[in-house]
XYZ file of C-alpha atoms in Angstrom:
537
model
C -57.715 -70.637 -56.809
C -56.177 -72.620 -53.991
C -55.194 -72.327 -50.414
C -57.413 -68.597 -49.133
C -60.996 -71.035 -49.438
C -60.488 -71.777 -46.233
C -60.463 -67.604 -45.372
C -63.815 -67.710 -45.370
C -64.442 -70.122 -42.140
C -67.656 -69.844 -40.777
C -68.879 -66.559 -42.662
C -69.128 -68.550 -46.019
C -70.171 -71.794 -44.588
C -73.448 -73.644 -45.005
C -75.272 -73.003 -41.820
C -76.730 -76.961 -40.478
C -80.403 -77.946 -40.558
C -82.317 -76.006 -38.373
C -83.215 -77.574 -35.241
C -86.686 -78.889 -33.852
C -86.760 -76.202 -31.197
C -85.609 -73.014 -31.150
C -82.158 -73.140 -29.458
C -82.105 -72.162 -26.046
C -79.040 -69.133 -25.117
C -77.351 -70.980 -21.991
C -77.287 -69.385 -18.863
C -73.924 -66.906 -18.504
C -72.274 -65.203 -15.889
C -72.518 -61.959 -14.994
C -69.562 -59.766 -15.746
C -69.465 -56.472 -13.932
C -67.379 -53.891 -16.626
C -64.913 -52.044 -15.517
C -63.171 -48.765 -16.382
C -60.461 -49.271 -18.734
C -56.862 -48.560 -17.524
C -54.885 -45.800 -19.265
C -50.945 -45.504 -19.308
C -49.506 -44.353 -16.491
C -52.330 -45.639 -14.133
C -50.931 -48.868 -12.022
C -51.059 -52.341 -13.511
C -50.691 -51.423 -17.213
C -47.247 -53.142 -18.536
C -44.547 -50.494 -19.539
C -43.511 -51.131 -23.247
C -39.930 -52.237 -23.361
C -37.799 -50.319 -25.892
C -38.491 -52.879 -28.503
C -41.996 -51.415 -29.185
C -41.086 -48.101 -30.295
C -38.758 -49.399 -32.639
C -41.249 -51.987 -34.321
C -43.906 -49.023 -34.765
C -40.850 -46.856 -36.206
C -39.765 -49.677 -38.914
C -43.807 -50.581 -39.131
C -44.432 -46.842 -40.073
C -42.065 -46.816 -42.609
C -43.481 -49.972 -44.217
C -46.491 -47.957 -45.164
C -44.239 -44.213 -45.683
C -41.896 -46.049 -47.715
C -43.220 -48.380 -50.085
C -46.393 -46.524 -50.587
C -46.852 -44.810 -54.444
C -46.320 -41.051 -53.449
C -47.981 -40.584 -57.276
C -50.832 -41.829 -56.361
C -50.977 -42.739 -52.608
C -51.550 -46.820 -53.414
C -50.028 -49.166 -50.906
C -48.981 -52.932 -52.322
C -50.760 -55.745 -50.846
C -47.420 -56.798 -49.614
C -43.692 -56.098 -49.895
C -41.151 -56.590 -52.016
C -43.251 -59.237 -53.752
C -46.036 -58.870 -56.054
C -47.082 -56.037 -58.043
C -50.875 -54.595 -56.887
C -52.220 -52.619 -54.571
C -54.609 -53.585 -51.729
C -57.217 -50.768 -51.163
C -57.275 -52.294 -47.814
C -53.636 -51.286 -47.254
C -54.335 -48.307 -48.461
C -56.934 -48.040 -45.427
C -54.378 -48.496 -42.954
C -51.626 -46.327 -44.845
C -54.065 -43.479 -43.886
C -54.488 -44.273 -40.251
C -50.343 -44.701 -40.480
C -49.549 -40.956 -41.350
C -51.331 -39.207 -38.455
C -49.224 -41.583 -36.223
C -46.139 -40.626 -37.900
C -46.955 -37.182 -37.276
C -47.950 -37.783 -33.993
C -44.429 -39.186 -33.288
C -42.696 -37.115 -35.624
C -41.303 -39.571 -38.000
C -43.052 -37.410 -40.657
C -44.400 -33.435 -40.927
C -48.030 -33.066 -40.920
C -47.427 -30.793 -44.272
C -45.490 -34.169 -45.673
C -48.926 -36.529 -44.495
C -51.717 -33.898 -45.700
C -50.264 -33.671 -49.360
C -49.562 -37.928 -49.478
C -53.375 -38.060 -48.018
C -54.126 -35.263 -50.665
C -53.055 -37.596 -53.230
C -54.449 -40.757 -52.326
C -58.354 -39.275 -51.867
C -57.865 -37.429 -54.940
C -56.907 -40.648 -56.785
C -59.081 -42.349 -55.495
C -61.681 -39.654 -56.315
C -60.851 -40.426 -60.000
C -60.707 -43.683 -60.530
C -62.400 -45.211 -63.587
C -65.670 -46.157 -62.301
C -67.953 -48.946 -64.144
C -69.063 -52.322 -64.984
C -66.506 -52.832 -67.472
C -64.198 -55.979 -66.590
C -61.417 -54.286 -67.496
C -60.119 -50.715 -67.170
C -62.037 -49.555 -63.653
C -61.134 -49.587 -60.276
C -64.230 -48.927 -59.028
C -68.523 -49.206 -59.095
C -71.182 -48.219 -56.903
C -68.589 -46.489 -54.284
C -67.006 -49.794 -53.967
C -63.593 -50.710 -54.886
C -61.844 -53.724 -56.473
C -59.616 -55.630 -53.737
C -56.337 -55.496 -55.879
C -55.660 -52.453 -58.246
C -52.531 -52.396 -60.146
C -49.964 -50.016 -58.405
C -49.874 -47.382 -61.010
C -53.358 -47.279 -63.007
C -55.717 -48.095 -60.099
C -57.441 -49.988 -62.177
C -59.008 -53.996 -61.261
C -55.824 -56.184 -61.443
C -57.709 -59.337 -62.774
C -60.322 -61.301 -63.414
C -60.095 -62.952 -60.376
C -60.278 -59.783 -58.290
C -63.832 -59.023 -56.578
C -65.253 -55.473 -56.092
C -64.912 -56.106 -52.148
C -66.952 -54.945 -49.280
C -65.025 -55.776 -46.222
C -61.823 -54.466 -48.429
C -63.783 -51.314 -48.809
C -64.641 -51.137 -45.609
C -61.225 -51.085 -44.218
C -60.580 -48.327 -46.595
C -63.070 -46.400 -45.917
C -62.251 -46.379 -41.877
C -58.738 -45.251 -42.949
C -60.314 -42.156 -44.976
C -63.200 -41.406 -42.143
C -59.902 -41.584 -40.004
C -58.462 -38.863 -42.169
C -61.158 -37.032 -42.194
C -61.673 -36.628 -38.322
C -58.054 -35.866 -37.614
C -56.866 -33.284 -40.017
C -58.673 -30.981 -38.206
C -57.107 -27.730 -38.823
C -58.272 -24.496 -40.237
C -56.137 -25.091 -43.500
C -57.160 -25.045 -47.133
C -55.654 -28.625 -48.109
C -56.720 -30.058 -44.047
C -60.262 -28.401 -45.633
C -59.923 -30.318 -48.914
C -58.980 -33.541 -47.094
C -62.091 -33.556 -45.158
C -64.313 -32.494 -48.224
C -63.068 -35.643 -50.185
C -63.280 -38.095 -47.812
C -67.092 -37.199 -47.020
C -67.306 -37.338 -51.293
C -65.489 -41.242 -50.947
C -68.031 -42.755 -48.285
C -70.862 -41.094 -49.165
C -70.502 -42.425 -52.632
C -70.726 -45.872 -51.213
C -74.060 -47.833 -52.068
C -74.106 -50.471 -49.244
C -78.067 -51.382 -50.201
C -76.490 -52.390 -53.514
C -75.249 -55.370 -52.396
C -77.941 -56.520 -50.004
C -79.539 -58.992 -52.233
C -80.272 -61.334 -50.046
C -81.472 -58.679 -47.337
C -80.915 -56.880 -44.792
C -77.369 -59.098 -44.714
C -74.950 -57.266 -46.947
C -72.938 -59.874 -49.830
C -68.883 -60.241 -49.763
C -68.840 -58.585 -53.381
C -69.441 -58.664 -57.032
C -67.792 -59.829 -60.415
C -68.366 -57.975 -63.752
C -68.643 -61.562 -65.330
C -70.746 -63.129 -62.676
C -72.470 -60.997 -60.979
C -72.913 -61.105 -56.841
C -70.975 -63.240 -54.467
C -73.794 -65.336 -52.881
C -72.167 -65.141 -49.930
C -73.041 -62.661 -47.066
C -71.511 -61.144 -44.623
C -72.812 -63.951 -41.353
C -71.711 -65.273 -38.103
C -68.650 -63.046 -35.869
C -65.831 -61.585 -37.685
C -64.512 -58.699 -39.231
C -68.171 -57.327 -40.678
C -68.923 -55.225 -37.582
C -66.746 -52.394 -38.973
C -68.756 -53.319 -42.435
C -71.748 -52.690 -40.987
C -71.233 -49.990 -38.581
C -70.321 -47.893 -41.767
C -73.224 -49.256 -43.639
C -75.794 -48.391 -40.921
C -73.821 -44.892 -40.722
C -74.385 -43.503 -44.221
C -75.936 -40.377 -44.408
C -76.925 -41.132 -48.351
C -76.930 -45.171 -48.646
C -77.780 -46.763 -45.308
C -78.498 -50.023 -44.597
C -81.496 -50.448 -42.353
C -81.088 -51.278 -38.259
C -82.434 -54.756 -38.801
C -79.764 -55.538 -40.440
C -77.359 -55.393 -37.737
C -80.460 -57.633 -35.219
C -80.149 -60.302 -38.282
C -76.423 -60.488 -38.341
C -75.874 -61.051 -34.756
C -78.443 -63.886 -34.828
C -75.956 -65.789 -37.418
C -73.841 -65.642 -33.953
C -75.493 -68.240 -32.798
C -73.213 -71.132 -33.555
C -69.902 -69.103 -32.428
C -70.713 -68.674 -28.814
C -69.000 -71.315 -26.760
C -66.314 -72.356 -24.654
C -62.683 -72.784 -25.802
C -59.528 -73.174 -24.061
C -61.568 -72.468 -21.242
C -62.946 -69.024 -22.424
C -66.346 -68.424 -22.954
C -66.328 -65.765 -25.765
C -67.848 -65.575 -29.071
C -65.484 -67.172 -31.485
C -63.788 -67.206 -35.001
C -60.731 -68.793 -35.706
C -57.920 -66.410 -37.035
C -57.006 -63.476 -34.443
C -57.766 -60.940 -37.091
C -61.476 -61.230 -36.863
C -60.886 -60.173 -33.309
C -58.676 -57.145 -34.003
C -59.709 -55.781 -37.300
C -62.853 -53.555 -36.229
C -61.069 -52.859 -32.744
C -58.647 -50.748 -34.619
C -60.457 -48.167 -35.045
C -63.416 -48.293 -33.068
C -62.993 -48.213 -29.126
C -65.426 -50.995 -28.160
C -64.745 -50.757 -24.055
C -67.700 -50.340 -22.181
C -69.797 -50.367 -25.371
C -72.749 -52.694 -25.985
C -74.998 -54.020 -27.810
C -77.853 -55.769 -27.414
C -76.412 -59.286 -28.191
C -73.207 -58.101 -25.409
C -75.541 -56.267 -22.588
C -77.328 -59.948 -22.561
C -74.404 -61.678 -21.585
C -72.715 -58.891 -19.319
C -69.599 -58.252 -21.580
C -68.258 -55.869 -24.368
C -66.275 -56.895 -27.913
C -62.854 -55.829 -26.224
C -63.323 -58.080 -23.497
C -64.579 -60.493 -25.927
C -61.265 -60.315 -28.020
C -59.425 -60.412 -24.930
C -60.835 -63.762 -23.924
C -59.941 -64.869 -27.600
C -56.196 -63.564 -27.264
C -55.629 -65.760 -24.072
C -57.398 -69.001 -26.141
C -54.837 -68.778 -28.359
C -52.189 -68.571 -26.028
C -53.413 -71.338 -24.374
C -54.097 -73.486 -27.421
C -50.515 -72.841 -27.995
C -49.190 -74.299 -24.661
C -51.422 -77.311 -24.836
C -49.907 -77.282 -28.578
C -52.138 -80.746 -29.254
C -50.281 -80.887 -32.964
C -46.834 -80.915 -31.354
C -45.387 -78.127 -33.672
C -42.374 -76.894 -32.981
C -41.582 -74.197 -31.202
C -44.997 -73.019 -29.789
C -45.211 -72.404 -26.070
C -46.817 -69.626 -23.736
C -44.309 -67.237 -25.046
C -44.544 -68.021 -29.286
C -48.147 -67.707 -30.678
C -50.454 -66.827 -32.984
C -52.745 -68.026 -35.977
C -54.327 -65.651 -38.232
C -54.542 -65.174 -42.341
C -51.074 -64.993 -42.715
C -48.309 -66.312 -45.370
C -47.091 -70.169 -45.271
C -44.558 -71.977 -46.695
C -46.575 -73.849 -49.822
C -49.575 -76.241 -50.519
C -48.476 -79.525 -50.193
C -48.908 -82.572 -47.806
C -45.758 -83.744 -45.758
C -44.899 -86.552 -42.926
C -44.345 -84.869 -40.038
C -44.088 -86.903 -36.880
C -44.990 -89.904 -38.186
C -48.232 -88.802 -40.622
C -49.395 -87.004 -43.100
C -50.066 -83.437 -42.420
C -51.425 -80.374 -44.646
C -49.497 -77.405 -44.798
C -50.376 -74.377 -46.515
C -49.065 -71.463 -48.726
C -51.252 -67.912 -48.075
C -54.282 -69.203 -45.802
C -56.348 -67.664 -42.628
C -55.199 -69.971 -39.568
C -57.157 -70.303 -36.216
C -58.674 -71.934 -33.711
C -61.789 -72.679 -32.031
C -64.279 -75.048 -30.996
C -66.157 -74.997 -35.117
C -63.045 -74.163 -36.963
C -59.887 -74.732 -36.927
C -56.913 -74.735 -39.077
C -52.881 -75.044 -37.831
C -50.110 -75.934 -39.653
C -47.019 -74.592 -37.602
C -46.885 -71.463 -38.797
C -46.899 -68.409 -36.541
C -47.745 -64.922 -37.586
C -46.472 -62.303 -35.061
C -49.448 -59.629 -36.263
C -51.621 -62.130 -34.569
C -50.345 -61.343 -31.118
C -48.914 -58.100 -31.231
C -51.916 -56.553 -32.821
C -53.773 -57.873 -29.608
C -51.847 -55.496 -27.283
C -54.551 -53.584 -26.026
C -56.951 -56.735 -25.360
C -54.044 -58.289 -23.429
C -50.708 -57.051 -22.844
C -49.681 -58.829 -19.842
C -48.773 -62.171 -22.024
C -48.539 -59.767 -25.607
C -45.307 -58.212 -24.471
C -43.961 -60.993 -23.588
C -44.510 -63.113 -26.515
C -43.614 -60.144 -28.566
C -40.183 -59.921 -26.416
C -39.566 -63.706 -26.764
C -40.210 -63.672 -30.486
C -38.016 -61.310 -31.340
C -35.221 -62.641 -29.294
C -35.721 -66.177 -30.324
C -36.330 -65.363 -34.345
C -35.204 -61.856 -34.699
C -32.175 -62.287 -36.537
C -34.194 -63.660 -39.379
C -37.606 -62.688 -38.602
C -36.851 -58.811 -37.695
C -35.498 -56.591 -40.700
C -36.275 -53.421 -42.108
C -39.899 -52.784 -41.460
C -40.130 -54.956 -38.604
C -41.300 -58.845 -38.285
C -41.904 -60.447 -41.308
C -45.095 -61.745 -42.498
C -45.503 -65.314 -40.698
C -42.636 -68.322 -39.654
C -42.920 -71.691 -39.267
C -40.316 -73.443 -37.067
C -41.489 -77.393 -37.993
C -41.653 -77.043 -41.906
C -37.945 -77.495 -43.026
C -39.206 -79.790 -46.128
C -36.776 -79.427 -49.578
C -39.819 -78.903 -51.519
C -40.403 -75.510 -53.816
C -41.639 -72.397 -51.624
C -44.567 -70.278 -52.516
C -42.853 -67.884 -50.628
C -39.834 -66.883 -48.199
C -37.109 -69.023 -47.437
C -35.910 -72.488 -45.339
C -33.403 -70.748 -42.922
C -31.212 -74.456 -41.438
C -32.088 -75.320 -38.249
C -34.907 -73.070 -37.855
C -37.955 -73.922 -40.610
C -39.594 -71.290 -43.016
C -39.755 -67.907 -42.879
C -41.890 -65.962 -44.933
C -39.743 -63.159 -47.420
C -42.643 -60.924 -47.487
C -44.453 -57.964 -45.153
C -48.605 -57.987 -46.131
C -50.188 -54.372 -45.331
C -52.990 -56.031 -43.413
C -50.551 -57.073 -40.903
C -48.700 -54.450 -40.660
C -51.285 -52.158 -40.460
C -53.099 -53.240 -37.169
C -49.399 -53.723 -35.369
C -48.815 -49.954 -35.704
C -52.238 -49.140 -35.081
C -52.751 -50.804 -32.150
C -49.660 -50.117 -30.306
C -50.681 -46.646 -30.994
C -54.201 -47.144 -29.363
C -52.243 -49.071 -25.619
C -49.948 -46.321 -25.724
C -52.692 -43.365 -25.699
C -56.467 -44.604 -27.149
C -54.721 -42.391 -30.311
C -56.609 -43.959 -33.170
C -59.737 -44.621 -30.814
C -59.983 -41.246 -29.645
C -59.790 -40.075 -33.159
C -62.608 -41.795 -34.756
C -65.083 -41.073 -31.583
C -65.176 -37.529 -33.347
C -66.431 -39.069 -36.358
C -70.468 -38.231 -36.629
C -70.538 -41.213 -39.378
C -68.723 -43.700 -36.701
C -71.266 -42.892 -33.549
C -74.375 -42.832 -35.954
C -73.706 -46.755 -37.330
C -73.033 -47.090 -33.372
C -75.645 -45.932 -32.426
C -78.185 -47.562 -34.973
C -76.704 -50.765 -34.663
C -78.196 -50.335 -30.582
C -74.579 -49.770 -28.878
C -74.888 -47.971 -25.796
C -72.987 -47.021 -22.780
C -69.595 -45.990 -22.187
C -67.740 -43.146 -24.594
C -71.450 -43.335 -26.566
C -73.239 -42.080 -22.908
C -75.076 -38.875 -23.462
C -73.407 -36.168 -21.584
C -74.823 -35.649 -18.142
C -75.856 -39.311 -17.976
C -74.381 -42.241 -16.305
C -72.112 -44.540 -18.712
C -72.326 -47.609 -16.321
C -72.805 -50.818 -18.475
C -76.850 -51.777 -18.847
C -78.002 -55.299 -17.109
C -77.706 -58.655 -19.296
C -81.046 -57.605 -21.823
C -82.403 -61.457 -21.119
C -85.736 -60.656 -23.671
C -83.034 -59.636 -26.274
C -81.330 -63.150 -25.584
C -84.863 -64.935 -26.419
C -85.523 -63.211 -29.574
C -82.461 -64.299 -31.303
C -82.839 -67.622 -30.049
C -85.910 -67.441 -31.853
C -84.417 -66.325 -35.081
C -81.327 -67.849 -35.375
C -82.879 -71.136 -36.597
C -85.042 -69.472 -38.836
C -81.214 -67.278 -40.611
C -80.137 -71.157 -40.677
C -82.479 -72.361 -42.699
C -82.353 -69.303 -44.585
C -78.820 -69.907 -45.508
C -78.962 -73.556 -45.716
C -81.731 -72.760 -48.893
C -79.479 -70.450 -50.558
C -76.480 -72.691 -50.351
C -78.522 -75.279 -52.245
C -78.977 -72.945 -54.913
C -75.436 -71.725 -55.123
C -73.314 -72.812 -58.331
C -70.918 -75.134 -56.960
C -67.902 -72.992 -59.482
C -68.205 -69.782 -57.776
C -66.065 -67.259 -57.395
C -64.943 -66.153 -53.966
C -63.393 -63.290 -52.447
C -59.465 -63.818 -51.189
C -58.502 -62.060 -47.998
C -55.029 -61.453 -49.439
C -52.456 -61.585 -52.024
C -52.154 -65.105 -53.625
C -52.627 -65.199 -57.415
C -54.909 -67.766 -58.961
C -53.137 -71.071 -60.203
């Protein structure tokens, strides 16, 4: 499998020797939190026009291309023929917005929701390698568009996929609300789905929770470490009313932070290269003024933390050291994201690597660039930052659009520098202008319309803070403060928790030498989960 290795960044790597001496958190500044602004309050940017018509065209992305036999969404559009259970994840969150803005009836999103937990519900469940969609609760990545079953042999039964499905039917489940017979039904199956899920399952290296399993190998040896798009994973996991994982197992994964805080383009924040692993759990969950221990110690939240990662990338993009074409304060973002095709190419003068389907990003441990730009990366980091989103949003479309903007919206990625007359993986060489990927991928899409739809109104957020299952993993995982305040107490943000600081200084070089053992023993052949669709050469 070539070019989504690099996907895995610093969850998957080796962790380095431990040290002599425990490492020693350095001293941060304090950061007083303030109330988050809502629209209509002064010095929250309007949304031009433009906005409403990108959610419109995003919506019907996920309305349109969606099975309405079964409810499964393809990984991405019009290419390839499998599903993505996490599109299917944010196809759920999609139809309450459509409703919401009346691009849909709610009696046309309860009977496609209907369908999809019912199907889902069904699926052929085993350890067969071929024939099942699903095992243990969990569900294979890729499922072929009309059986549901695994697509391949190269397809993993996928946590983190899972989990993004599973937010998408607790979503359902919290907003159909009504007193309604099929509203009724909807909520009935969705507690059947994730309760059904055996997170302990794949804790085999414990309390961390493992990336997946194969039928003919067995479990990923990989866990779920260091900052990324696990916190939703484990916020469900520590949630579960029937297979919980326990609280430690949250304290251990935030000691594998230990090597991703830092400063980067001037922000101190806790880092991982591609912009998703800043966005993904922010979809749904409303992390303002919520903390836990590792955040109370260092006098910030996760949103504030993703906001500090939106304006690296912006500013990695001005100082554009690689001298790609095109970027500037106003055209931005790396994330996993389409690209024009494996191959090496001159390009100013050298030799540089470019890449087909790959996770691109910066930071100060990992970083990968190759010119391409994938407008999910900033748009879906309107909330964090909309004072240089809406801009760059603004300037992409009127810079690209006529290529870049069609019928659901931006395209997957573009890459103004690669004009090579090479064969394409994917998308096209539009003269004078560089590659532009042919394709939309559902985890793009998804978080554009979803986070619009949390600036404009907290919609989403607001949603899922009904959700007993959300506040519970919350809650064991140690958040406190803000929406998670008892009522009748005060929700003001705790003081930095300096003992908590210590005690994962303490640890962190013992989960580093833990890791650095089990790498040794890892077969050097192994399979490894893919964040998105690329088939297997």
């Amino acid at each position: 499998m070539v070019g989504f290795l690099a996907v895995l960044l610093a969850a998957c790597k080796p962790q380095p020797e431990p040290a002599a001496k425990a490492p020693v958190a350095p001293k941060k500044p304090e950061v007083v939190l303030v109330a988050p602004e809502v629209e209509g309050t002064p010095g929250k940017p309007e949304l031009p026009p433009l906005f409403r018509d990108i959610e419109k065209r995003t919506f019907q992305f996920f309305w349109d291309t969606s099975n309405e036999v079964n409810g499964l969404t393809p990984d991405r559009y019009p290419s390839r023929p499998f599903a993505s259970i996490a599109s299917v994840g944010f196809a759920l969150t999609a139809y309450p917005i459509g409703i919401e803005n009346g691009w849909i009836s709610r009696r046309q999103a309860v009977e496609r929701t209907l369908i999809t937990l019912k199907f889902f519900r069904d699926l052929p469940n085993g350890t067969a390698r071929e024939g099942k969609g699903a095992y243990k609760g969990f569900y294979y990545h890729f499922l072929d568009m009309r059986t549901g079953e695994r697509y391949g042999s190269w397809v993993e039964l996928s946590s983190v996929d899972t989990a993004l499905l599973m937010m998408g039917v607790l979503f359902a489940q919290s907003y159909y609300d009504r007193d309604d017979a099929n509203e009724a039904e909807i909520r009935k199956l969705a507690d059947l789905l994730y309760k059904r899920v055996d997170w302990p399952w794949l804790q085999q290296n414990k309390p961390l929770i493992s990336m997946g399993w194969y039928p003919e190998s067995g479990f990923i040896p990989h866990d779920w470490m260091g900052y990324n798009e696990a916190m939703m994973l484990y916020v469900l996991a520590l949630g579960s009313p029937t297979h919980p994982v326990s609280p430690d197992a949250w304290e251990v994964w935030t000691r594998t932070y230990s090597e991703s805080w830092g400063v980067y383009q001037g922000q101190e924040y806790l880092t991982f290269g591609p912009q998703f692993g800043h966005q993904y759990s922010h979809v749904w969950i409303d992390y303002r003024g919520i903390q836990d221990a590792y955040m109370r110690e260092r006098g910030i939240d996760y949103f504030e933390n993703s906001r500090r990662a939106t304006y690296a990338q912006q500013a990695y993009a001005k100082e554009n050291p690689m001298q790609w074409r095109g970027y500037g304060e106003n055209i931005w973002g790396l994330t996993a994201s389409d690209g024009p095709q494996q191959t090496l190419q001159e390009y100013r003068g050298e030799q540089r690597q470019f890449r087909h389907y790959s996770a691109r990003g910066v930071g100060f441990r990992e970083n990968f660039d190759d010119g391409t730009i994938a407008p999910t990366a900033a748009i879906a980091s309107l909330p964090f930052a909309p004072e240089i989103v809406i801009p760059a949003t603004k300037a992409m479309h009127k810079r690209y659009g006529e290529y870049l903007y069609s019928s659901y919206g931006f395209l997957d990625a573009f890459n103004p520098s690669f004009d090579y007359d090479i064969p394409l993986k994917n998308g096209r060489i539009v003269p004078g202008e560089g590659w532009v990927s042919g394709d939309y991928i559902g985890i793009d899409q998804g978080p554009i319309l979803a986070m619009i739809a949390n600036y404009r109104n907290d919609f989403v957020w607001d949603v899922m803070k009904k959700n007993p299952y959300i506040r519970k993993g919350l809650e064991q995982a140690g958040f406190t403060g803000g929406w998670l305040t008892p009522e009748g107490e005060n929700p003001r943000a705790a003081p930095p928790d300096h003992d908590a600081a210590d005690a994962r200084a303490t640890g962190a070089a013992e989960s580093r030498a833990q890791q650095r053992t089990k790498s040794r023993n890892d077969n050097s052949d192994e399979k490894v989960p893919m964040r998105s669709a690329d088939e297997p050469k």
